[in-house]
XYZ file of C-alpha atoms in Angstrom:
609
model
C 7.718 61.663 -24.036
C 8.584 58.701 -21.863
C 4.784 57.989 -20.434
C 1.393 58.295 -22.185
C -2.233 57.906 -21.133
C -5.386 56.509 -23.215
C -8.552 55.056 -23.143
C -11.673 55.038 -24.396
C -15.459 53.777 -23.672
C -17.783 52.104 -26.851
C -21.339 51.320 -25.689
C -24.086 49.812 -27.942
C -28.144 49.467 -27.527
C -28.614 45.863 -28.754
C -32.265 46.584 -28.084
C -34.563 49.395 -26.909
C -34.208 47.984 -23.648
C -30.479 46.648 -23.028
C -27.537 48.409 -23.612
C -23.854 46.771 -23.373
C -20.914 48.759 -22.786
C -16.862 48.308 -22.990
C -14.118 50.905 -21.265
C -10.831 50.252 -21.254
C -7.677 52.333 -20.635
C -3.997 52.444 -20.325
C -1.769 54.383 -18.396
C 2.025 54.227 -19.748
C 4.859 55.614 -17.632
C 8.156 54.723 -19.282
C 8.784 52.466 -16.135
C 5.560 50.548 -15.791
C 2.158 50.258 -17.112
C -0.951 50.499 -15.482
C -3.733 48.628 -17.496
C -7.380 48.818 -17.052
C -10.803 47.011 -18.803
C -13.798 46.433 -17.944
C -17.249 45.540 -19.292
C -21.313 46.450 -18.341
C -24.950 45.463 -19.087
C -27.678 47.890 -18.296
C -31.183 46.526 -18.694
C -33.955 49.669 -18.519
C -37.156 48.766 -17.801
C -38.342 52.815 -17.764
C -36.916 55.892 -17.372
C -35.630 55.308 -14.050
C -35.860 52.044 -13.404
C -33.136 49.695 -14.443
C -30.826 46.752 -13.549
C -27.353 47.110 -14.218
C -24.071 44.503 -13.733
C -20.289 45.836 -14.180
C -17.324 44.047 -13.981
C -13.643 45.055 -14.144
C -10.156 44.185 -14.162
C -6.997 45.994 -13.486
C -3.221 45.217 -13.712
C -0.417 47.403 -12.622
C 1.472 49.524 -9.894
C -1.397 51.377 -9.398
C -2.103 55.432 -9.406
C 0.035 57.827 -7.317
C -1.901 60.714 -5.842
C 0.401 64.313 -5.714
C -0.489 67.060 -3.105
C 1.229 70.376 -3.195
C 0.512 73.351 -0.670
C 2.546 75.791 -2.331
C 0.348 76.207 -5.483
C 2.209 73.651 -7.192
C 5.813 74.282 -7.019
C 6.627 71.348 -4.326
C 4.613 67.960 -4.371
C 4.261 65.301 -1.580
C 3.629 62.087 -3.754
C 1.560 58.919 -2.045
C 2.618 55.913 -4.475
C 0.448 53.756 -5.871
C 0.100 49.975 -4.849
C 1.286 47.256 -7.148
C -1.483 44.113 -7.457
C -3.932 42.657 -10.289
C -7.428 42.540 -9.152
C -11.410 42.499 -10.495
C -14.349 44.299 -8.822
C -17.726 43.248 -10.187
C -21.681 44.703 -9.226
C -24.597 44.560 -9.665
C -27.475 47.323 -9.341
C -30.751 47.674 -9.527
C -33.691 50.488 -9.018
C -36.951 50.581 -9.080
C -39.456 53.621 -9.715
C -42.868 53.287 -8.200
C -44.519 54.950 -11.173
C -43.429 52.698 -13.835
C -45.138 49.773 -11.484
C -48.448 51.849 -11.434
C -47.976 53.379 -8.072
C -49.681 56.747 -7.400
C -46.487 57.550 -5.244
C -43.464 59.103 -6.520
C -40.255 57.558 -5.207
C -37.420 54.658 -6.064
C -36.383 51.341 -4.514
C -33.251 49.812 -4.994
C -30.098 47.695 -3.813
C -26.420 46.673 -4.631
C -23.894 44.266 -4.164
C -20.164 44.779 -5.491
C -17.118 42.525 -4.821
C -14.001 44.134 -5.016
C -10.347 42.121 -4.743
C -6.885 42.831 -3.437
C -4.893 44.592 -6.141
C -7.731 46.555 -7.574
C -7.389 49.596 -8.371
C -8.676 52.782 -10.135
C -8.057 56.490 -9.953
C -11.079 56.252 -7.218
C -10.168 53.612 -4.935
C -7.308 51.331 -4.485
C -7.890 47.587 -2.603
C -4.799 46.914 -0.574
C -2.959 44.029 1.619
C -4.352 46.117 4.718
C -7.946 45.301 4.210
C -7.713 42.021 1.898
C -10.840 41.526 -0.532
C -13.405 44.100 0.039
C -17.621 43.278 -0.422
C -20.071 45.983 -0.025
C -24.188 45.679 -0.590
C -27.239 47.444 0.597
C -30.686 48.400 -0.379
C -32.785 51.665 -0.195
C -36.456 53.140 -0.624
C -36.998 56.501 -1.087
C -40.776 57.811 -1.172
C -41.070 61.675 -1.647
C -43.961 63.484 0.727
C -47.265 64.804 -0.455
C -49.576 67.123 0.530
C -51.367 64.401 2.165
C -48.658 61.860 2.771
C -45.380 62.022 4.333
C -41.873 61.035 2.517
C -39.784 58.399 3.818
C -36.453 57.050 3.402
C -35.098 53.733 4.521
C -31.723 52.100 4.122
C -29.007 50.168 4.550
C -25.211 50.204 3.761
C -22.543 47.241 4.680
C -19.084 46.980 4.457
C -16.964 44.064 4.884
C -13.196 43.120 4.136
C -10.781 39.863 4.114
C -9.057 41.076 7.763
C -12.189 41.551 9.406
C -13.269 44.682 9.321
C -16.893 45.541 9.516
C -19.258 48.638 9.115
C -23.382 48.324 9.118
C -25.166 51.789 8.419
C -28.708 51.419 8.714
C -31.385 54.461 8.804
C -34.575 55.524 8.440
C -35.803 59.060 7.774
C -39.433 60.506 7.826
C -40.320 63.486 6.597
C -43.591 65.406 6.268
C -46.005 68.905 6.897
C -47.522 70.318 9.908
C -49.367 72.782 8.352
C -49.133 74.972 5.126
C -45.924 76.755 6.540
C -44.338 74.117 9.246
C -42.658 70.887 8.284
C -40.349 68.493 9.579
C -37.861 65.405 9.392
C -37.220 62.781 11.556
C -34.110 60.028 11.505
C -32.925 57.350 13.235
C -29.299 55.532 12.157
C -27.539 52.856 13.485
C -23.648 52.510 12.753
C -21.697 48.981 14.127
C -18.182 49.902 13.100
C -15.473 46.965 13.706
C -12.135 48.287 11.954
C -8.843 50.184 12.255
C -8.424 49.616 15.760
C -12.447 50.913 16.515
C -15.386 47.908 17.769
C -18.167 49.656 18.907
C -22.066 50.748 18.162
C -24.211 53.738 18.474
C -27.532 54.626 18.030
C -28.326 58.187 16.816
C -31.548 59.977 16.537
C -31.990 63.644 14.716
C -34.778 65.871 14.127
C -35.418 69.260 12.065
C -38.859 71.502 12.409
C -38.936 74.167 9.574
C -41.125 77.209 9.432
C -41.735 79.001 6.372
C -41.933 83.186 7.645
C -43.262 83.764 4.448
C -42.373 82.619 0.150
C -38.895 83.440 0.731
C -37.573 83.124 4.916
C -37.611 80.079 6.379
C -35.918 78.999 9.786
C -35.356 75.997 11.317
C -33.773 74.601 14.228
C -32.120 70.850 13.957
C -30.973 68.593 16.727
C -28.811 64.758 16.398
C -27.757 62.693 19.369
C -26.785 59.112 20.293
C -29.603 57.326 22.584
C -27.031 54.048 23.035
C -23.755 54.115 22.734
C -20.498 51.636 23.234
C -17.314 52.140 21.817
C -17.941 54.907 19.302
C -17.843 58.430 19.586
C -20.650 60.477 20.175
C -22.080 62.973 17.468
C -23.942 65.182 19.350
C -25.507 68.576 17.747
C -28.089 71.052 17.925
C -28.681 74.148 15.933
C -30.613 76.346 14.495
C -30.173 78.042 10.733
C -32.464 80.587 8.823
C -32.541 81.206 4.831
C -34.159 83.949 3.273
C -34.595 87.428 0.909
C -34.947 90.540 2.779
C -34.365 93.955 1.442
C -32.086 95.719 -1.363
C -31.301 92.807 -2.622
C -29.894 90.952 0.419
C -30.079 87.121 0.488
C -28.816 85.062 3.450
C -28.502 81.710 5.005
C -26.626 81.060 8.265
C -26.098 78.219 10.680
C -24.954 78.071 13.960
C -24.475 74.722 16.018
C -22.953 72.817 19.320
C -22.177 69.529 19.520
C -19.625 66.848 19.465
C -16.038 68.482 17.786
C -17.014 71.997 19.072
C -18.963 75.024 17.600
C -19.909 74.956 14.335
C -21.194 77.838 12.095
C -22.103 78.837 8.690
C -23.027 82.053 6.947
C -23.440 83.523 3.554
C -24.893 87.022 2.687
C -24.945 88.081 -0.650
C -26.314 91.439 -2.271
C -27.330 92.120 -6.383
C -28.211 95.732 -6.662
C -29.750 97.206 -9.697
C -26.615 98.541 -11.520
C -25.274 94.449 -11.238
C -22.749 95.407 -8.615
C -22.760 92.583 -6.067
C -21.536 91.954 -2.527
C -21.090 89.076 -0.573
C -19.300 87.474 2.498
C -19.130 84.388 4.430
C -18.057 82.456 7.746
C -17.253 78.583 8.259
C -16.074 76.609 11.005
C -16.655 72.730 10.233
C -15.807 71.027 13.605
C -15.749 67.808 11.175
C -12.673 69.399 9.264
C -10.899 69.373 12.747
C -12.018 66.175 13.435
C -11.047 64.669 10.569
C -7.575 66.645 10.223
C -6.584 65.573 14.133
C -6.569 69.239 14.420
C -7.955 70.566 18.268
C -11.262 72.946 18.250
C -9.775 75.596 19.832
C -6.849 75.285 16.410
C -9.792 75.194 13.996
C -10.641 79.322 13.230
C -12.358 79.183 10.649
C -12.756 80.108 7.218
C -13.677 84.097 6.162
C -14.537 85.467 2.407
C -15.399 88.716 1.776
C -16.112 89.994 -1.753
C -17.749 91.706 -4.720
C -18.297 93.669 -7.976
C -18.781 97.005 -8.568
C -19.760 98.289 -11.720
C -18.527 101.822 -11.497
C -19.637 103.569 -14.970
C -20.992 101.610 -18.405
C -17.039 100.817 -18.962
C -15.278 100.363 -15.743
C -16.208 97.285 -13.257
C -14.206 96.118 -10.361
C -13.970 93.095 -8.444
C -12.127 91.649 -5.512
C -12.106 88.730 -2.880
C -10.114 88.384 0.667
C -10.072 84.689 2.023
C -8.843 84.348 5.493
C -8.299 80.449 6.981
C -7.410 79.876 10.344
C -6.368 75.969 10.625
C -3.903 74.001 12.690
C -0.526 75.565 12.528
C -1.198 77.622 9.942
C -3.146 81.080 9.049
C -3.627 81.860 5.223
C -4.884 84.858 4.027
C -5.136 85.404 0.086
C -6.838 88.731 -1.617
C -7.335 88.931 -5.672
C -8.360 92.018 -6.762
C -9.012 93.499 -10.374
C -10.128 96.095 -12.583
C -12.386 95.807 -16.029
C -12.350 98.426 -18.604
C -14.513 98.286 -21.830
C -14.374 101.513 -23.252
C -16.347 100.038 -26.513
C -18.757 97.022 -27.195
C -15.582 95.186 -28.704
C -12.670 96.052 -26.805
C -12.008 95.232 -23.128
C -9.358 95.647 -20.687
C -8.312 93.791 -17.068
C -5.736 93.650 -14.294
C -5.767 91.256 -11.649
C -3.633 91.681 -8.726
C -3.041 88.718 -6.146
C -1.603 88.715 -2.871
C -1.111 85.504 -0.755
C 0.273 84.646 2.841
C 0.622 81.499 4.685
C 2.026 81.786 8.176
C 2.626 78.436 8.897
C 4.979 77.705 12.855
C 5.877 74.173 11.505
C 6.536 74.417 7.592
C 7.389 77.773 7.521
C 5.676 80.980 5.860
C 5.183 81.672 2.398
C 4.439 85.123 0.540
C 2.894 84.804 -2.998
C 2.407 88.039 -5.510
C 1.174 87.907 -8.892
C 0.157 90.825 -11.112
C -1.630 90.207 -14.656
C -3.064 92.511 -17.643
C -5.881 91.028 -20.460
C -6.783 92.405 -23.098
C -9.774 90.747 -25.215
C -11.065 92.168 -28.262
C -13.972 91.131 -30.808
C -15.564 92.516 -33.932
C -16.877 90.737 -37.003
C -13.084 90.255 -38.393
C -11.182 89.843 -35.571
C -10.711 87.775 -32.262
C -7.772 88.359 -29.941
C -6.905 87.914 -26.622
C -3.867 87.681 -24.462
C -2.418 88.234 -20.503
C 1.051 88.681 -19.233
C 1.544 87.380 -15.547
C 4.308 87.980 -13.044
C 4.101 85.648 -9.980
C 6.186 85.797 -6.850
C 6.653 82.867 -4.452
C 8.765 83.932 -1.111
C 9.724 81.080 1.174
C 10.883 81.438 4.514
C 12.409 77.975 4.996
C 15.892 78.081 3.406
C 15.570 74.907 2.109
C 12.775 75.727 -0.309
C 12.954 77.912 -3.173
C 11.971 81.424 -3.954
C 10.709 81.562 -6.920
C 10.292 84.043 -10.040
C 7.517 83.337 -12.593
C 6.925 85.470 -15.798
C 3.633 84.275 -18.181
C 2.616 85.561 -21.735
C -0.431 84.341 -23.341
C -2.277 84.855 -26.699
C -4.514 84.063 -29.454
C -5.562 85.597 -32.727
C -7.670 85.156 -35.071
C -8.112 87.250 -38.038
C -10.745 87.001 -41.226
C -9.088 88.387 -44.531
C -12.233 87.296 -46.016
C -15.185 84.639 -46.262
C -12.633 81.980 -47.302
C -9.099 82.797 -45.390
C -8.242 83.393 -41.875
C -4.746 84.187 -40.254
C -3.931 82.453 -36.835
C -1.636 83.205 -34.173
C -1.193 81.846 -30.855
C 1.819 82.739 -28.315
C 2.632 80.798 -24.867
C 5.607 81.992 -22.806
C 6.367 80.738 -19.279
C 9.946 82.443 -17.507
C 10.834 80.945 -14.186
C 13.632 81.695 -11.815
C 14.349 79.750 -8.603
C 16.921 80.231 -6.040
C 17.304 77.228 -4.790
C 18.026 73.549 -6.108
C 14.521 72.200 -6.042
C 12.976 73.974 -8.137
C 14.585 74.269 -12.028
C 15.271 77.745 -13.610
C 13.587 77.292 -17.354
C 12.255 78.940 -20.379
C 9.232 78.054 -22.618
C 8.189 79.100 -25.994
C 5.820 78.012 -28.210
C 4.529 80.441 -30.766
C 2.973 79.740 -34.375
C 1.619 81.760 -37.043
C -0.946 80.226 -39.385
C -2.845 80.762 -42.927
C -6.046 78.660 -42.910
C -7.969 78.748 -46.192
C -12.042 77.554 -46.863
C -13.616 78.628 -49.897
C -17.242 79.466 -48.867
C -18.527 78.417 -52.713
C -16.244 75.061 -52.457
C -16.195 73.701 -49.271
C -14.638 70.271 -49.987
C -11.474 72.275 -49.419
C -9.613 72.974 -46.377
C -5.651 74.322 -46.046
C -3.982 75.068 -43.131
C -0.200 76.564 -43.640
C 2.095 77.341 -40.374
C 5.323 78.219 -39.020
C 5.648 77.730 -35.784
C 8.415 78.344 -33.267
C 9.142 76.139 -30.135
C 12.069 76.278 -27.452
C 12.646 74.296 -24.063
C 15.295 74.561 -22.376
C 14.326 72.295 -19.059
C 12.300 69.362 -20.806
C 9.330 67.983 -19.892
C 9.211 65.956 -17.006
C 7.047 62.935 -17.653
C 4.857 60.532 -15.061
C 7.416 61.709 -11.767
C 10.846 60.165 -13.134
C 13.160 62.096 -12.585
C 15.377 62.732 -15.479
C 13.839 65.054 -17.845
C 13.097 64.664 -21.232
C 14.707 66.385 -24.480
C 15.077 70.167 -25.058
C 15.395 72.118 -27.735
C 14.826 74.935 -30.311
C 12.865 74.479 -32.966
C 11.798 76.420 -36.484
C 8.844 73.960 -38.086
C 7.118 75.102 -41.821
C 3.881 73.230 -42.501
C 1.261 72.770 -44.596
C -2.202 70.074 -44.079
C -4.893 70.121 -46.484
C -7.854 67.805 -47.163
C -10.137 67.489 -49.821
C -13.365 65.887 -50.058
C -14.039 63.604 -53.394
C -17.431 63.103 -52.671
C -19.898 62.068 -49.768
C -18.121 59.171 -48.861
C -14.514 60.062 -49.233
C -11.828 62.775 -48.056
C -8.156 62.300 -48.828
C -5.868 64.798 -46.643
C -2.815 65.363 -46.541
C 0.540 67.018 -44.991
C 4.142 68.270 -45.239
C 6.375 69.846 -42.892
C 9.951 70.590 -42.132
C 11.935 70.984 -39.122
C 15.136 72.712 -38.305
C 16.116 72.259 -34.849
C 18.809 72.317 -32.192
C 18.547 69.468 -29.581
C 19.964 67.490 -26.816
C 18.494 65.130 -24.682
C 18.967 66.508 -21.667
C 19.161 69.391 -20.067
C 22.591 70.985 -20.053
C 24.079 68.721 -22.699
C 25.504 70.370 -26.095
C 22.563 70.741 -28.521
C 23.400 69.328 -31.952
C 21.458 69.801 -35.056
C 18.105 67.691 -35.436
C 16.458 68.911 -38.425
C 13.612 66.641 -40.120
C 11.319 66.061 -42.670
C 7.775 64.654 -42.240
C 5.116 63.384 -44.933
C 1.760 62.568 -44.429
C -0.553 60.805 -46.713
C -4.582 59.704 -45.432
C -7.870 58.670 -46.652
C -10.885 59.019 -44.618
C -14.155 57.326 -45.381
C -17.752 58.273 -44.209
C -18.708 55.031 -43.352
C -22.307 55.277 -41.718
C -23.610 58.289 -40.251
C -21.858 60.360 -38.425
C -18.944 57.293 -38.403
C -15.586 57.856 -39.904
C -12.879 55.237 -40.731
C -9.543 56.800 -41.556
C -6.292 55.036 -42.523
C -2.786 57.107 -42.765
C 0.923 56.674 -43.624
C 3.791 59.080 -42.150
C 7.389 59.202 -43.265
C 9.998 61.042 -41.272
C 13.017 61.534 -42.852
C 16.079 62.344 -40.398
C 18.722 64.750 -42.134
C 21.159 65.009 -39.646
C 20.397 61.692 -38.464
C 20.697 59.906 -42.171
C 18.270 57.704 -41.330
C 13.884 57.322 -41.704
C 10.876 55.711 -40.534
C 7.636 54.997 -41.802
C 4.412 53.923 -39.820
C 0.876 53.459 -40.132
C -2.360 53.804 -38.370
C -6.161 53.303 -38.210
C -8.637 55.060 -36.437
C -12.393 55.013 -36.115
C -14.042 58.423 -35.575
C -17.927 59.422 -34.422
C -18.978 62.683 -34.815
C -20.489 65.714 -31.920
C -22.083 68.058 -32.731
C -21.742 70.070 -35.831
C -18.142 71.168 -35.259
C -15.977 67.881 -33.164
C -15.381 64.335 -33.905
C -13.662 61.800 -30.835
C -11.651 58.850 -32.593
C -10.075 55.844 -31.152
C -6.996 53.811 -33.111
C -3.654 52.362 -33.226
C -0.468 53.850 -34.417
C 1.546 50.608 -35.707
C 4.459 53.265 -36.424
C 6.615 55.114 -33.557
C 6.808 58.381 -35.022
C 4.409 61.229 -34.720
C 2.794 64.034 -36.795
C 4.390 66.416 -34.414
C 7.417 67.568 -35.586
C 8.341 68.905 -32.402
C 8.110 65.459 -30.577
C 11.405 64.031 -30.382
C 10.741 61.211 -29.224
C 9.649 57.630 -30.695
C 7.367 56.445 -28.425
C 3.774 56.727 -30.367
C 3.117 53.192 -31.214
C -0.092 51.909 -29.629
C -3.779 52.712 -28.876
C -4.373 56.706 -28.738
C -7.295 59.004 -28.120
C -8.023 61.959 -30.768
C -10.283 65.448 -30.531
C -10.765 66.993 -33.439
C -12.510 70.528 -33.639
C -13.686 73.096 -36.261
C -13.964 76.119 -36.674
């Protein structure tokens, strides 16, 4: 592959109160590099009370963000910005109890500095608001039975063009009586940016009253008492949550205001046999608001579903979305049935429907149909679905598509020391139209994995495993794809442990394979031998330091590599070890990689079974 991502976080308790912390990461395309680091000190001074300072540093073209409406056949890209930059902050918090206060509650503030050509996969700082500052402080004291709660705050934002936004609040909540309660708030917003200069003062209130253990009501209201420049956010409402009979649970909101009618709704029902029922209503006037959408365009959103369990072997379960929004109307049902005719054995078929009437973009029809089987005994664990998918799209200049999926996984137990795996992937797709490739996928393997239980130092793994790609991955948005191929690959990794401290490993594999780099060019052969040699040593508990050498020898080619690497591993849990290194070689121990891009930092998972 052209592009690559890595990174990787290390953090250290120099003393039983500070901790210091490094992340850093790296995000290769083939064209450009984006480059992150940063580095953090947390002092705790109890269980929730600490003070903390972060500080970071980025370098590249930033991160583009990909939306797709289609389910992920057609993607509207917003590219990244170029720019280096550093954000650094500082945070503390304070709990009353570990100060001796009889109160529960916190107290805290910030203050972060963030400059132009910063960026993360979270925020990006660009020419349009310059150098960006943001700092505030809060209190937050819960109520009593004989005290009331409070909140208090204050949130300010501030950039190099001018801009300006001061959020400051205070909320008070407390109890009536045993079964009435309320909360009170007061917020102030002063909001100077993107064409807006303007203040408002808003005041809200809610009054709740407990029915009984399990109903409650309450009705809400908000509203600006001064007001220049900004819009008004005007609501009042009332909502009610509670259990009533056969299993019925509800909560529902209804509200006026500013951006329309709003509403909410959920009922849902658990009967005795575990059947349930449930449906739903939204309308968020803030969506429409947001969106630039008009009230009287904003529908709504509907579910309706549930389970049935229909005998001890047969369950069914289905769901109908409807969303009324802007232009568009989408309605989308799944629907399935569960068999289980025995403790081990189960069956299931999933049928989905989708339609998007959209009068600007165009409509869209979408039907997939699946089948599962899963089975499980004390020898054997398999499972696998076949999908069909279609996409039908009413603009001519999109594509219809045709999409055919096959997934499974075996494994087998011959005995207390061997196991035979076997694992299948198979995607089809056929497109009528040029923006959208026609392709095949395969990528099946069948493996021997040998234990002994009485000598568990060790471990063999032998596999064939069969691999075709005829489009080629597509890597980080370029457009050109990458190699295809067909590939037969024979294997064989083993590792043995000399004693506590040290484990030497080992593989060998072969590879005969048809290839071209592109798409549509004449495949030639590519066949390959790889050698791996490593020595892993148990350095300190649960640390690992391992060292390897690989060898790839190029038949067809007449020509070889050799590289190196180092890694450091920590260990999670009884069955999974994380490792960060550095692979001074380009070549991997992938033998279906064709590619000689592996030299660098990388991230490893490593999981047993």
């Amino acid at each position: 592959m052209d592009g690559f991502s890595f990174g990787g976080r290390a953090e250290s308790w120099a003393t039983d109160d500070l901790r210091i912390g490094v992340t850093a990461m790296e995000d290769e395309t083939g064209v450009s590099t984006q480059r992150g680091a940063g580095v953090d000190l947390r002092y705790q001074m109890g269980d929730n009370s600490f003070v903390q300072l972060d500080y970071a540093e980025s370098e590249g073209p930033g991160f583009e963000t990909s939306l797709s409406d289609d389910g992920g056949l057609v993607f509207a890209t917003n590219t990244g910005v170029d720019g280096t930059g550093t954000a650094a902050k500082i945070e503390a918090q304070l709990d009353l109890a570990d100060f001796g206060s009889s109160r529960s509650g916190v107290v805290g503030g910030y203050f972060e500095d963030r400059t132009e050509g910063f960026s993360t996969l979270d925020h990006t700082v660009t020419a349009d608001t310059g150098d960006e500052r943001l700092y505030g402080v809060f209190a937050n004291v819960e109520k009593t039975d004989d005290a009331f709660g409070y909140r208090v705050y204050a949130d300010i934002y501030e950039n190099a063009v001018g801009d300006e936004r001061t959020e400051v609040g205070a909320e008070l909540s407390g109890d009536i009586s045993p079964r009435l309660s309320y909360d009170l708030g007061i917020e102030n917003l002063d909001e100077r940016e993107d064409g807006v200069d303007g203040n408002r003062t808003d005041v809200a209130a809610r009054l709740t009253y407990a029915v009984r253990d399990d109903l409650d009501v309450y009705i809400f209201g908000q509203g600006a008492v001064a007001s220049e420049g900004l819009t008004d956010n005007d609501r009042v409402g009332l909502g009610v949550n509670g259990a009533f009979g056969n299993g019925w649970k509800v909560g529902a909101e209804v509200s006026d205001g500013t951006g329309g009618l709003g509403a909410r709704v959920l009922a849902t029902q658990t009967r005795s046999d575990n059947s349930t029922a449930y449906f739903g209503y939204e309308l968020d006037p803030g969506r429409a608001l947001d969106a630039g959408v008009a009230a009287a365009d904003n529908g709504g959103k509907y579910v309706l579903g549930g389970t049935r369990q229909i005998s001890d072997q047969v369950s069914m379960f289905g769901e109908n979305t409807y969303d009324i929004f802007g232009t568009s109307q989408e309605l989308i049902g799944a629907y399935g049935v569960t068999y289980s005719p025995t403790d081990f054995l189960s069956y299931t078929v999933t049928m989905d429907v989708g339609q998007l009437r959209d009068d600007a973009d165009g409509d869209i029809d979408r039907r997939a149909l699946s089948f599962g089987v899963r089975y499980e005994d004390e020898s054997l664990r398999a499972a696998g679905r076949i999908e069909v998918r279609n996409d039908d799209f009413e603009d001519p200049d999109r594509q219809d598509t045709n999409a055919f999926f096959v997934v499974a996984k075996t494994d087998y137990r011959l005995s207390d020391d061997a196991r035979l795996l076997f694992k299948a992937d198979y995607a089809r797709t056929e497109a009528n139209g040029a923006s959208f490739q026609d392709g095949t996928l395969v990528d099946a393997s069948l493996g021997y994995a040998y234990r002994p239980v009485d000598n568990e130092r060790l471990n063999v793994l032998a596999r064939y495993r069969y691999f075709y790609d005829d489009v080629g991955q597509e890597v980080d948005g370029v457009s050109s794809a990458g190699p295809v191929q067909e590939s037969h690959v024979l294997s064989v990794d083993g590792s043995y442990d000399l004693n506590q401290q040290w484990t030497l490993g080992g593989k060998f594999g072969g590879r005969w394979t048809d290839s071209a780099a592109t798409a549509g060019a004449e495949l030639a052969s590519n066949d390959a031998v790889l050698a791996v040699a490593n020595a892993r040593y148990h350095a300190l508990n649960k640390w690992d330091i391992l060292v390897e050498a690989r060898h790839l020898e190029l038949i067809d080619a007449e020509a070889s590599e050799t590289g190196f690497l180092g890694a450091v591993y920590r260990q999670v849990g009884d069955n999974a070890q994380v490792g960060v290194g550095y692979n001074f070689g380009r070549i991997s121990s992938d033998l279906t990689d064709l590619t000689f891009d592996d030299q660098g930092l990388f991230l490893n998972i490593v999981a047993a079974y």
